[in-house]
CSV table of C-alpha atoms and ligand atoms in Angstrom, one decimal:
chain,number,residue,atom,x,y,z
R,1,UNK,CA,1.4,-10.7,23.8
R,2,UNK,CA,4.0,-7.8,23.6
R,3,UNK,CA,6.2,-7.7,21.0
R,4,UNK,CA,5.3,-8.4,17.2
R,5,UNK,CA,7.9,-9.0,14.4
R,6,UNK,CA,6.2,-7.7,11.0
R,7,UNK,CA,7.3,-9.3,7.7
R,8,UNK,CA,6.6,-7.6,3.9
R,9,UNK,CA,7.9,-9.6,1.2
R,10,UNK,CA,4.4,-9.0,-1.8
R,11,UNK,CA,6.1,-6.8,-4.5
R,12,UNK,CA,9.6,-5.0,-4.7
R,13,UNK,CA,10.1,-4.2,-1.3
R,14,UNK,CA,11.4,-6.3,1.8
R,15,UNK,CA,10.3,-4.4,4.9
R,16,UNK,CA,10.4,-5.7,9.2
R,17,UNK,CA,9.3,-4.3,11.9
R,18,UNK,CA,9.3,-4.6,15.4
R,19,UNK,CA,6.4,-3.2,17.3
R,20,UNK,CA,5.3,-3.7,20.9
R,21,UNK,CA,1.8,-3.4,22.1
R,22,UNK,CA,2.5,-0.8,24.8
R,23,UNK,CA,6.0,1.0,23.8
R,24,UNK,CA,4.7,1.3,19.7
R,25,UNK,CA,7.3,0.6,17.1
R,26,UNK,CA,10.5,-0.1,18.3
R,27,UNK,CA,12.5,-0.7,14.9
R,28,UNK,CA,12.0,-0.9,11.4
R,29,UNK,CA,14.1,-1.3,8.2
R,30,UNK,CA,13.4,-1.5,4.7
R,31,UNK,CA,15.2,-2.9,1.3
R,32,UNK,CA,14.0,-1.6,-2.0
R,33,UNK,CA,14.4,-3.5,-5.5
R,34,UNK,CA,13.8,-0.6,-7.5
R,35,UNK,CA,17.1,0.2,-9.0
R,36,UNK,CA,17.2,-3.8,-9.6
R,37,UNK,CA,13.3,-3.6,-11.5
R,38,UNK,CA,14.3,0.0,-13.2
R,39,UNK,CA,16.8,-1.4,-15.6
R,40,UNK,CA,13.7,-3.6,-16.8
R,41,UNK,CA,11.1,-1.1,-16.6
R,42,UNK,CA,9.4,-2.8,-14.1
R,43,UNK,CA,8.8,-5.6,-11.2
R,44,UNK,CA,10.6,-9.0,-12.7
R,45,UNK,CA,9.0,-11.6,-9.9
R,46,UNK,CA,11.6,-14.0,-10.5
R,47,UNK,CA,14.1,-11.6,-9.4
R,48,UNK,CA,12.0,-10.3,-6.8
R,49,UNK,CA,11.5,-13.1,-5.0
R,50,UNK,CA,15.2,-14.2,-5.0
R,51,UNK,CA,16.2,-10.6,-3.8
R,52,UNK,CA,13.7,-11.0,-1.2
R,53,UNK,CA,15.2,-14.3,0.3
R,54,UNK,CA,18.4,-12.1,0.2
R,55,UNK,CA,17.8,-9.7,2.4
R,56,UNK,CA,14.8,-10.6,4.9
R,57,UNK,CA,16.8,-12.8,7.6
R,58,UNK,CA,19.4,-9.3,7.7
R,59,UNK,CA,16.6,-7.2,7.8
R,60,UNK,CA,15.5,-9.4,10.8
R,61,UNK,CA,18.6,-9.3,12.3
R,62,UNK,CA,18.7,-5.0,11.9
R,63,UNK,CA,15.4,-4.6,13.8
R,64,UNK,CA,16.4,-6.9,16.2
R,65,UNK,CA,19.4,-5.2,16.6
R,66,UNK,CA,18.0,-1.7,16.6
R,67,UNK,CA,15.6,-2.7,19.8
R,68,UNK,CA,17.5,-4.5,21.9
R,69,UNK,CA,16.2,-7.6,21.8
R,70,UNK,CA,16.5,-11.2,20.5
R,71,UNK,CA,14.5,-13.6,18.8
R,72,UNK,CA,13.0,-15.5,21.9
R,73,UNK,CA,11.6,-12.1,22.9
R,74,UNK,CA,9.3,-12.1,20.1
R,75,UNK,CA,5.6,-12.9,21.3
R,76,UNK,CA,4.0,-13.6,17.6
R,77,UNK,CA,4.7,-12.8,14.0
R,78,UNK,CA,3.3,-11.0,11.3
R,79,UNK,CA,3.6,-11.4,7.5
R,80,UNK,CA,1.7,-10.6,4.5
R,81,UNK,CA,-0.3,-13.5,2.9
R,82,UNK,CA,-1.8,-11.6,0.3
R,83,UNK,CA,-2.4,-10.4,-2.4
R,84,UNK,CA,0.9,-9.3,-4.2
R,85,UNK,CA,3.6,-12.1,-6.4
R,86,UNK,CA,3.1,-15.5,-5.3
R,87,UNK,CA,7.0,-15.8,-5.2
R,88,UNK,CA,7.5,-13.0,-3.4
R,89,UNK,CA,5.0,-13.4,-1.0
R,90,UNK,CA,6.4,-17.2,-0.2
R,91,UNK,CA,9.6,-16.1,0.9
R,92,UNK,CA,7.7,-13.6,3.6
R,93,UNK,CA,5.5,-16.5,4.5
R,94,UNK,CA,8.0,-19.1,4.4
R,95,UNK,CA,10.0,-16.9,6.8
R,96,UNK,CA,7.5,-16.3,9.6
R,97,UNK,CA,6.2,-19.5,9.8
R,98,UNK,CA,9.3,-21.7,10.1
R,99,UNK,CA,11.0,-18.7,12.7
R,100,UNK,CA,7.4,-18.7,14.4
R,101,UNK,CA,7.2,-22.9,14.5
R,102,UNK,CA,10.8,-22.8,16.1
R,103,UNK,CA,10.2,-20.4,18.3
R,104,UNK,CA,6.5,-21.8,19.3
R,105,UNK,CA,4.7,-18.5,18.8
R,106,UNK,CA,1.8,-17.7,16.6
R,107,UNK,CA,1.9,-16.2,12.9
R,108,UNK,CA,-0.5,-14.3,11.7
R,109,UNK,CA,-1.4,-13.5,7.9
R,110,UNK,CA,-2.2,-9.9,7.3
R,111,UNK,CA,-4.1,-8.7,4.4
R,112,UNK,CA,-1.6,-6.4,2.7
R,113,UNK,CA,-4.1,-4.0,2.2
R,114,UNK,CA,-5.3,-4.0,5.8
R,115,UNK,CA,-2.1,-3.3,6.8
R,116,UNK,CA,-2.0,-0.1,4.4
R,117,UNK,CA,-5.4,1.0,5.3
R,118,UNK,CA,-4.6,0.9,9.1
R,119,UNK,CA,-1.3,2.6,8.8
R,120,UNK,CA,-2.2,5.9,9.8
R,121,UNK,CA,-3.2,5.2,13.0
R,122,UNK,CA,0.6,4.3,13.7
R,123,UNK,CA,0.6,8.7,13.8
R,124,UNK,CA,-0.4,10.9,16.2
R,125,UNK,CA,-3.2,12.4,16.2
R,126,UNK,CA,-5.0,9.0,14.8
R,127,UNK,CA,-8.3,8.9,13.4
R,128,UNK,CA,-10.9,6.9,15.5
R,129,UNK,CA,-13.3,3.9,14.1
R,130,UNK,CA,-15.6,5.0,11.7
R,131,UNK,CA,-13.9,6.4,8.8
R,132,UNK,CA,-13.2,6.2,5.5
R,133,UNK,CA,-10.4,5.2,3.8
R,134,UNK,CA,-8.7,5.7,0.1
R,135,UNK,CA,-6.4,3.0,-0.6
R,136,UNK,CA,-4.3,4.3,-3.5
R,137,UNK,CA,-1.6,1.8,-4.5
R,138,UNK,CA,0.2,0.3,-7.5
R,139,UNK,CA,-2.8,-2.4,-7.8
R,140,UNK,CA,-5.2,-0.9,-6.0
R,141,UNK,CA,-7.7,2.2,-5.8
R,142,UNK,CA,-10.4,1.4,-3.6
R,143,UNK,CA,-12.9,3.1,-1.0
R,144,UNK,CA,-13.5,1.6,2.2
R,145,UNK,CA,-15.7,2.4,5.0
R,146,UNK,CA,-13.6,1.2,8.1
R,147,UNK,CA,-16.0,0.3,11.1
R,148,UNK,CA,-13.5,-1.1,13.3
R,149,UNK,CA,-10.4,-3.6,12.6
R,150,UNK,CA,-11.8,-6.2,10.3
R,151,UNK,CA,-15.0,-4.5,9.4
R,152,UNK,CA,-14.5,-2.9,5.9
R,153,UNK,CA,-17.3,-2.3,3.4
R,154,UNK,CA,-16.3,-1.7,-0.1
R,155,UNK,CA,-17.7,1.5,-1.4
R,156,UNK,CA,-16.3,1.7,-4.7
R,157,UNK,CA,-12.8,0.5,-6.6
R,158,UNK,CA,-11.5,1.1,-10.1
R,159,UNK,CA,-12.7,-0.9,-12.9
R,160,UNK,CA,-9.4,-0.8,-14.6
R,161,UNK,CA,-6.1,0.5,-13.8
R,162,UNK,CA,-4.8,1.6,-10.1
R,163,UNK,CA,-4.2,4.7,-9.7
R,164,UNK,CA,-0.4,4.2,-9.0
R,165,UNK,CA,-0.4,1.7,-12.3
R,166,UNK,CA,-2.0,5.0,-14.2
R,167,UNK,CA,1.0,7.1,-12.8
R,168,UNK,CA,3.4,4.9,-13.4
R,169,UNK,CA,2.4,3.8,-17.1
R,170,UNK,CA,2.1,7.3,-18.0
R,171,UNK,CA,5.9,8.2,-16.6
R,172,UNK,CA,6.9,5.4,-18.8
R,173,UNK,CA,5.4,6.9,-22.0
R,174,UNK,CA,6.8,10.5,-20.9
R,175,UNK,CA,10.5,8.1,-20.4
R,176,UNK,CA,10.6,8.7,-16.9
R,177,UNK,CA,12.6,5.8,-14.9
R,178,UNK,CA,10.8,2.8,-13.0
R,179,UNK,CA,8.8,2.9,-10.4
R,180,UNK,CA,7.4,6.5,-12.1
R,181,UNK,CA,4.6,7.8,-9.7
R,182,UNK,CA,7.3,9.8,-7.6
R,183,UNK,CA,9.6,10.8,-10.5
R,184,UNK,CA,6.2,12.2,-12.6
R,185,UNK,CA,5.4,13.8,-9.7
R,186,UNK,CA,8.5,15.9,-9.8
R,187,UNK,CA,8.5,16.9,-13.2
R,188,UNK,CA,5.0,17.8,-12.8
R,189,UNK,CA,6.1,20.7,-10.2
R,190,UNK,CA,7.8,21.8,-13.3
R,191,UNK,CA,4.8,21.9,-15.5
R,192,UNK,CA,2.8,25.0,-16.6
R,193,UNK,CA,-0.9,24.4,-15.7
R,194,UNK,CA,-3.8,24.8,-17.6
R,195,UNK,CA,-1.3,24.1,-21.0
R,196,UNK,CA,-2.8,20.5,-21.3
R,197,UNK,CA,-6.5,18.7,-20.0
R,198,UNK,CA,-6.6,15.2,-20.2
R,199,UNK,CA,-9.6,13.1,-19.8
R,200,UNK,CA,-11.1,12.5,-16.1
R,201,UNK,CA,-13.0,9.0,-16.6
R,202,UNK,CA,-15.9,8.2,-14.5
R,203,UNK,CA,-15.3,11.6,-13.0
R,204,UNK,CA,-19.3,12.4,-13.1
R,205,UNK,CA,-20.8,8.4,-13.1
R,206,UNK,CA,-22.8,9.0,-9.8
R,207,UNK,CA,-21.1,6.2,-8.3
R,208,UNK,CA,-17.8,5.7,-6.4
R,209,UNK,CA,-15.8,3.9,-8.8
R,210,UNK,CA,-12.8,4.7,-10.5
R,211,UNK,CA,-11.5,4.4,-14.3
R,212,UNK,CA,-8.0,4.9,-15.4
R,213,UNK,CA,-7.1,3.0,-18.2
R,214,UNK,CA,-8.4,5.7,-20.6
R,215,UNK,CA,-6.1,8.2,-18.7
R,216,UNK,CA,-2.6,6.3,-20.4
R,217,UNK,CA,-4.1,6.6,-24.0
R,218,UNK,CA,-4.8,9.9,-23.7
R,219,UNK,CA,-0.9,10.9,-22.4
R,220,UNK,CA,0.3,8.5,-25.4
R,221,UNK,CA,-1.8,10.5,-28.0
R,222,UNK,CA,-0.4,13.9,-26.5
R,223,UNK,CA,3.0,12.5,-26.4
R,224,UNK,CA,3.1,11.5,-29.6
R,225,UNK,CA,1.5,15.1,-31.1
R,226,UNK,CA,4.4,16.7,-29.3
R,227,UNK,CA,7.0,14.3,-30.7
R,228,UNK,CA,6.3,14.1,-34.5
R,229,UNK,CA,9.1,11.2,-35.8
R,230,UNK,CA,10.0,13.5,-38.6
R,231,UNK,CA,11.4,15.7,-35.7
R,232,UNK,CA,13.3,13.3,-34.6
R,233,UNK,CA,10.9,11.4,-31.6
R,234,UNK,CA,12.0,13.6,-28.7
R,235,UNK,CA,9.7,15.7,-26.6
R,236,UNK,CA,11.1,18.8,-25.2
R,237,UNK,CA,11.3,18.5,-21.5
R,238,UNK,CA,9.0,21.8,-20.8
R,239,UNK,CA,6.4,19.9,-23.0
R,240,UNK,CA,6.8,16.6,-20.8
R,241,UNK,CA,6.6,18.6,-17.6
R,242,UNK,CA,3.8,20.3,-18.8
R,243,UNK,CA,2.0,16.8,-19.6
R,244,UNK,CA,2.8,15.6,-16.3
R,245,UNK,CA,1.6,18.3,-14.7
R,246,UNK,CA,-1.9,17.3,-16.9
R,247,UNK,CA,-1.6,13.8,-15.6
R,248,UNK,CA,-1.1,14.6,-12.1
R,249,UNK,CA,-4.0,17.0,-12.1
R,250,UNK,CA,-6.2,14.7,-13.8
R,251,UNK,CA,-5.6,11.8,-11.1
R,252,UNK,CA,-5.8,14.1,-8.3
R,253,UNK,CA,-9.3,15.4,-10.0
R,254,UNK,CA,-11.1,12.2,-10.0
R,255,UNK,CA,-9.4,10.4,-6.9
R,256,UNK,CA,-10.2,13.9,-4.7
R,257,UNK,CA,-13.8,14.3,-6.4
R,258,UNK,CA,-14.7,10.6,-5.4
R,259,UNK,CA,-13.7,10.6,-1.5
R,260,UNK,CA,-15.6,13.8,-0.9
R,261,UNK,CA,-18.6,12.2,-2.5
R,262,UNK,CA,-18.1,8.8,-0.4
R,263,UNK,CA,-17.8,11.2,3.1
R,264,UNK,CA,-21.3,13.4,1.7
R,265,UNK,CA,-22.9,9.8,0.9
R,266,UNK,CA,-21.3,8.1,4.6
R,267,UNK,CA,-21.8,10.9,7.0
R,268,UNK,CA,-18.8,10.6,7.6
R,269,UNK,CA,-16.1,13.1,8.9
R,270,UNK,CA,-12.6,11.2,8.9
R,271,UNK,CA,-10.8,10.4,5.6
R,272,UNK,CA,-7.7,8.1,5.4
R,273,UNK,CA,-5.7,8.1,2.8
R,274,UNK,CA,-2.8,4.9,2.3
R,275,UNK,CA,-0.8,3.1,-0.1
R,276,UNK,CA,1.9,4.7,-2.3
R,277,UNK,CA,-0.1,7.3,-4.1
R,278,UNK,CA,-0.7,8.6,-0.7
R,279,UNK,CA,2.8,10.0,-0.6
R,280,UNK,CA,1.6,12.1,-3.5
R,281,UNK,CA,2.1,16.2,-2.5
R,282,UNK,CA,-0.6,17.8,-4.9
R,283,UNK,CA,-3.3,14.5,-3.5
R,284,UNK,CA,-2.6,15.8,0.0
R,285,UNK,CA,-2.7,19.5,-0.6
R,286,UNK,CA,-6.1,19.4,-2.8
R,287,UNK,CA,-7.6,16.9,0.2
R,288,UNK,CA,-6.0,19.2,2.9
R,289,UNK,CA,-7.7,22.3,1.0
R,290,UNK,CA,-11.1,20.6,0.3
R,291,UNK,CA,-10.8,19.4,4.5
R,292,UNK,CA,-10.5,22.7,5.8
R,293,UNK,CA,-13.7,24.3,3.6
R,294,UNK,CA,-15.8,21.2,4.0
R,295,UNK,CA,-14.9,20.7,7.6
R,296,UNK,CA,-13.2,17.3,7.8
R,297,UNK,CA,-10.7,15.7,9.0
R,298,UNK,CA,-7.7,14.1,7.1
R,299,UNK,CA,-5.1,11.2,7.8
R,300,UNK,CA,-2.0,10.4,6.2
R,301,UNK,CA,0.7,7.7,7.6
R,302,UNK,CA,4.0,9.0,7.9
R,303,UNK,CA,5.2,9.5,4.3
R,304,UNK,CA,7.7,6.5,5.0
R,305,UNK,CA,4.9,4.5,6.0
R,306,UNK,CA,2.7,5.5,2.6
R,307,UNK,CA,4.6,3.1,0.4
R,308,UNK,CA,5.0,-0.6,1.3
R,309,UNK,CA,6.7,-1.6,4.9
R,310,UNK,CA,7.0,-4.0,7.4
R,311,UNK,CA,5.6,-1.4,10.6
R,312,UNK,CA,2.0,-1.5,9.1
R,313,UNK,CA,2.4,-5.3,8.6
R,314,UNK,CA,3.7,-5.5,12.3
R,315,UNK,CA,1.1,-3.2,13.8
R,316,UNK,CA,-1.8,-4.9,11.5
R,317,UNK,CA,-0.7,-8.2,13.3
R,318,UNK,CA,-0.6,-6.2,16.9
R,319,UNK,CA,-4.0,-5.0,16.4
R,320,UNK,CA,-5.2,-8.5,14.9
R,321,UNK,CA,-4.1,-10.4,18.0
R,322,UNK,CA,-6.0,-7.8,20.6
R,323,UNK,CA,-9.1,-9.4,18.7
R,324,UNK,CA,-8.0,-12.9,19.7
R,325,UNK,CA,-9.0,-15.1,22.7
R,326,UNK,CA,-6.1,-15.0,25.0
R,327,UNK,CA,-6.5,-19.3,25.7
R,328,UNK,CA,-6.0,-19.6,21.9
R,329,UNK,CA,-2.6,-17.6,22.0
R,330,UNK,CA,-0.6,-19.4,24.6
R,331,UNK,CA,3.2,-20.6,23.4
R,332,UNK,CA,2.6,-24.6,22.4
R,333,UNK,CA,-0.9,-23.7,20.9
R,334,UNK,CA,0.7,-23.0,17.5
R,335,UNK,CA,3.1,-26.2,17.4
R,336,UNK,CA,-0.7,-27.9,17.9
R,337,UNK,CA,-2.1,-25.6,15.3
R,338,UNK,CA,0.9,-27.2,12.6
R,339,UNK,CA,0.6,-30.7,13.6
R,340,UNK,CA,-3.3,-29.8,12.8
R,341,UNK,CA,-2.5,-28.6,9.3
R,342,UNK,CA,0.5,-31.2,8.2
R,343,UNK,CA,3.1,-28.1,8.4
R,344,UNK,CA,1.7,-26.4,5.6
R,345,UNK,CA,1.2,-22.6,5.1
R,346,UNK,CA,-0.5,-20.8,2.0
R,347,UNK,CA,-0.5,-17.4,0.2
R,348,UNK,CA,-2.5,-15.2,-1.4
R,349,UNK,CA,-1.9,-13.5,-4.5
R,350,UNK,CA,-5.6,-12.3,-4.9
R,351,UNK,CA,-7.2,-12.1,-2.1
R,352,UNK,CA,-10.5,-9.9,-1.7
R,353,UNK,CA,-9.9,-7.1,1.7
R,354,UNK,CA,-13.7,-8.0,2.5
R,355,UNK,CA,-13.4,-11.7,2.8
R,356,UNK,CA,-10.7,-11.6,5.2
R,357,UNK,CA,-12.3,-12.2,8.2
R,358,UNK,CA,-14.2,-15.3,6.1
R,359,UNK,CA,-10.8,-16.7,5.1
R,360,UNK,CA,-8.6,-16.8,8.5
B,401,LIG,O1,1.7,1.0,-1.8
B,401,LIG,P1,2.8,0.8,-2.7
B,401,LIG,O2,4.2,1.1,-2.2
B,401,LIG,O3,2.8,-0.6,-3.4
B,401,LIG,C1,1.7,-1.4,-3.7
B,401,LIG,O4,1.1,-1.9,-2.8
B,401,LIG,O5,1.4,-1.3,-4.9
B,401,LIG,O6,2.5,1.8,-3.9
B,401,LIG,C2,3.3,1.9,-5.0
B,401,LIG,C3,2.7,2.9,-6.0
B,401,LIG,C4,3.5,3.0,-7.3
B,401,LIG,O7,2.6,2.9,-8.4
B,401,LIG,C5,4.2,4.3,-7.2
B,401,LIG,O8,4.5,4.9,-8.4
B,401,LIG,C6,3.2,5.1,-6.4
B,401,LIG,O9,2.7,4.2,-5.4
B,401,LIG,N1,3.7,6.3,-5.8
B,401,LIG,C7,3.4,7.6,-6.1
B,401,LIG,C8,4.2,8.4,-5.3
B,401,LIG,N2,5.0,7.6,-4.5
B,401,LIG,C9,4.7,6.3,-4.8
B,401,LIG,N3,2.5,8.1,-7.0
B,401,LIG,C10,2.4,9.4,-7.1
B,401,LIG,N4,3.1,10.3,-6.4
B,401,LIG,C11,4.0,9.8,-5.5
B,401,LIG,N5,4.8,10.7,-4.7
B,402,LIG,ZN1,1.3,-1.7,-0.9
């Protein structure tokens, strides 16, 4: 079992992969909707889904292409199952299973989180089993002791709003385009600090959860203070970098505050940090700063690799099959494995990270 074809089709981004077990990722390519979502101000799943039937048999072809190799070279394929848009996920799904049938090879669902969690050690140096990892996406903010592949305890998560969802709702009420984490991020590099401190929920509840639903009220109040209708509505744009700047600092507060106190409470001395919030510059300097005084270590996937992709979907699946017994794997045992199930194939829109050995 070589060569692994990664699918990711769960929200606004069609991503493959190729990666082999002993030469590491061959190819990769990537299609993002967000110009298509922005002129909505966010992800429409109808139109995701259809976008995503567009373009994942050519982005099979390109990775293809970019290795050197064909489809009968392909030893098993990965897709995400879970969780994401049930639309969008189908396609991805749809896709793997109906090339793997044909080609009598095994597919195997990956938990999209998993594949998020375990990007980083696609990079060099890696961080070795235990460790702990802050999943920061658009729909998720959870800590994670990692044991091994598979063996994740839930430490804490947020009770409301990710912190990517609290990024990108507050970009929205400061006007910024769809998706808004990265664009708020730039205008805060333009904000003054110190002019602005917004609330930092939870920041102090003894526990490792997370809260930032609070977070976009407060932004909304200051935004409207600093755009009085009588003045005509508009906030100056020194004002808005300067609220950004408050945002940013605010997230980075309580996201920061809460992985040191899950290392002190673990033991633990590696921190991983994944998903699209991960690509944040201000996250990773505060965690590089706090790493060097307390005297751990931190990982970050490439910054390509922080937002969604089909390589940590592909090397999820690599990793996933080392676990497997090598009798159940053989070509012929997956046409048996369909005739067992009627053809049928299911996704997972929620899907819990700590039930997935339970589910598959
Ligand atoms: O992991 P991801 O690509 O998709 C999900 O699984 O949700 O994460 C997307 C999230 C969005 O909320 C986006 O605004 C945020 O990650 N994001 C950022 C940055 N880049 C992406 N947030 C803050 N700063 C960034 N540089
Ligand atoms: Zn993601």
């Amino acid at each position: 079992m070589n060569l692994i074809l990664g699918i990711e089709s769960s929200c606004d981004e069609t991503g493959t992969a190729l990666y082999h077990g002993k030469r590491g990722l061959l190819a990769h390519a990537l299609h993002t909707q967000a110009a298509m979502h922005g002129e909505y101000g966010g992800v429409v799943p109808e139109l995701a889904s259809r976008d995503h039937i567009r373009r994942v048999l050519p982005l099979i072809r390109a990775v293809t292409q970019k290795a050197g190799c064909a489809l009968p070279d392909i030893d098993a394929i990965a897709y995400t199952q879970g969780p994401g848009l049930s639309g969008a996920l189908l396609v991805g799904a749809s896709i793997a299973c109906a090339l793997a049938y044909s080609l009598d090879i095994p597919a195997i669902p990956i938990h999209h989180m998993e594949g998020h969690l375990l990007s980083p050690l696609l990079s060099d140096p890696a961080p070795e089993f235990p460790f702990i990892a802050l999943l920061v996406s658009g729909g998720h903010t959870q800590l994670i002791r990692v044991d091994g592949v598979g063996q994740y305890a839930l430490l804490g998560e947020t009770v409301d709003d990710a912190a990517g969802e609290a990024f990108d709702k507050s970009a929205k009420l400061l006007g910024l385009s769809y998706p808004g984490g990265p664009e708020l991020a730039r205008l805060a590099a333009c904000g003054r600090p110190g002019l602005f401190r917004l609330p930092r929920p939870m920041l102090h509840s003894g526990d490792l959860d997370f809260s930032f639903s609070g977070l976009k009220t407060a932004v909304h109040t200051l935004a409207r203070q600093h755009a009085p209708v009588a003045r005509g509505g508009g906030i100056d744009q020194q004002t808005r970098a300067d609220i950004a700047h408050a945002t940013q600092e605010a997230i980075v507060d309580v996201l920061a505050s809460k992985a040191l106190a899950a290392l002190k409470q673990t033991g633990l001395g590696q921190l991983v940090v994944a998903g699209g919030v991960g690509a944040n510059q201000q996250l990773r300097a505060r965690l590089n700063e706090a790493a060097s005084e307390r005297n751990f270590r931190v990982f970050y996937p490439e910054l390509e690799f922080c937002t969604d992709n089909g390589a940590m979907i592909a090397f999820a699946g690599a990793l996933r099959l080392q676990q497997q017994e090598p009798d159940k794997l053989g070509k012929g045992s997956l046409r048996a494995f369909h005739v067992k199930r009627g053809y049928r194939f299911d996704v997972k829109p929620r899907w819990d990270l700590q039930k997935i050995n339970r589910n598959q």
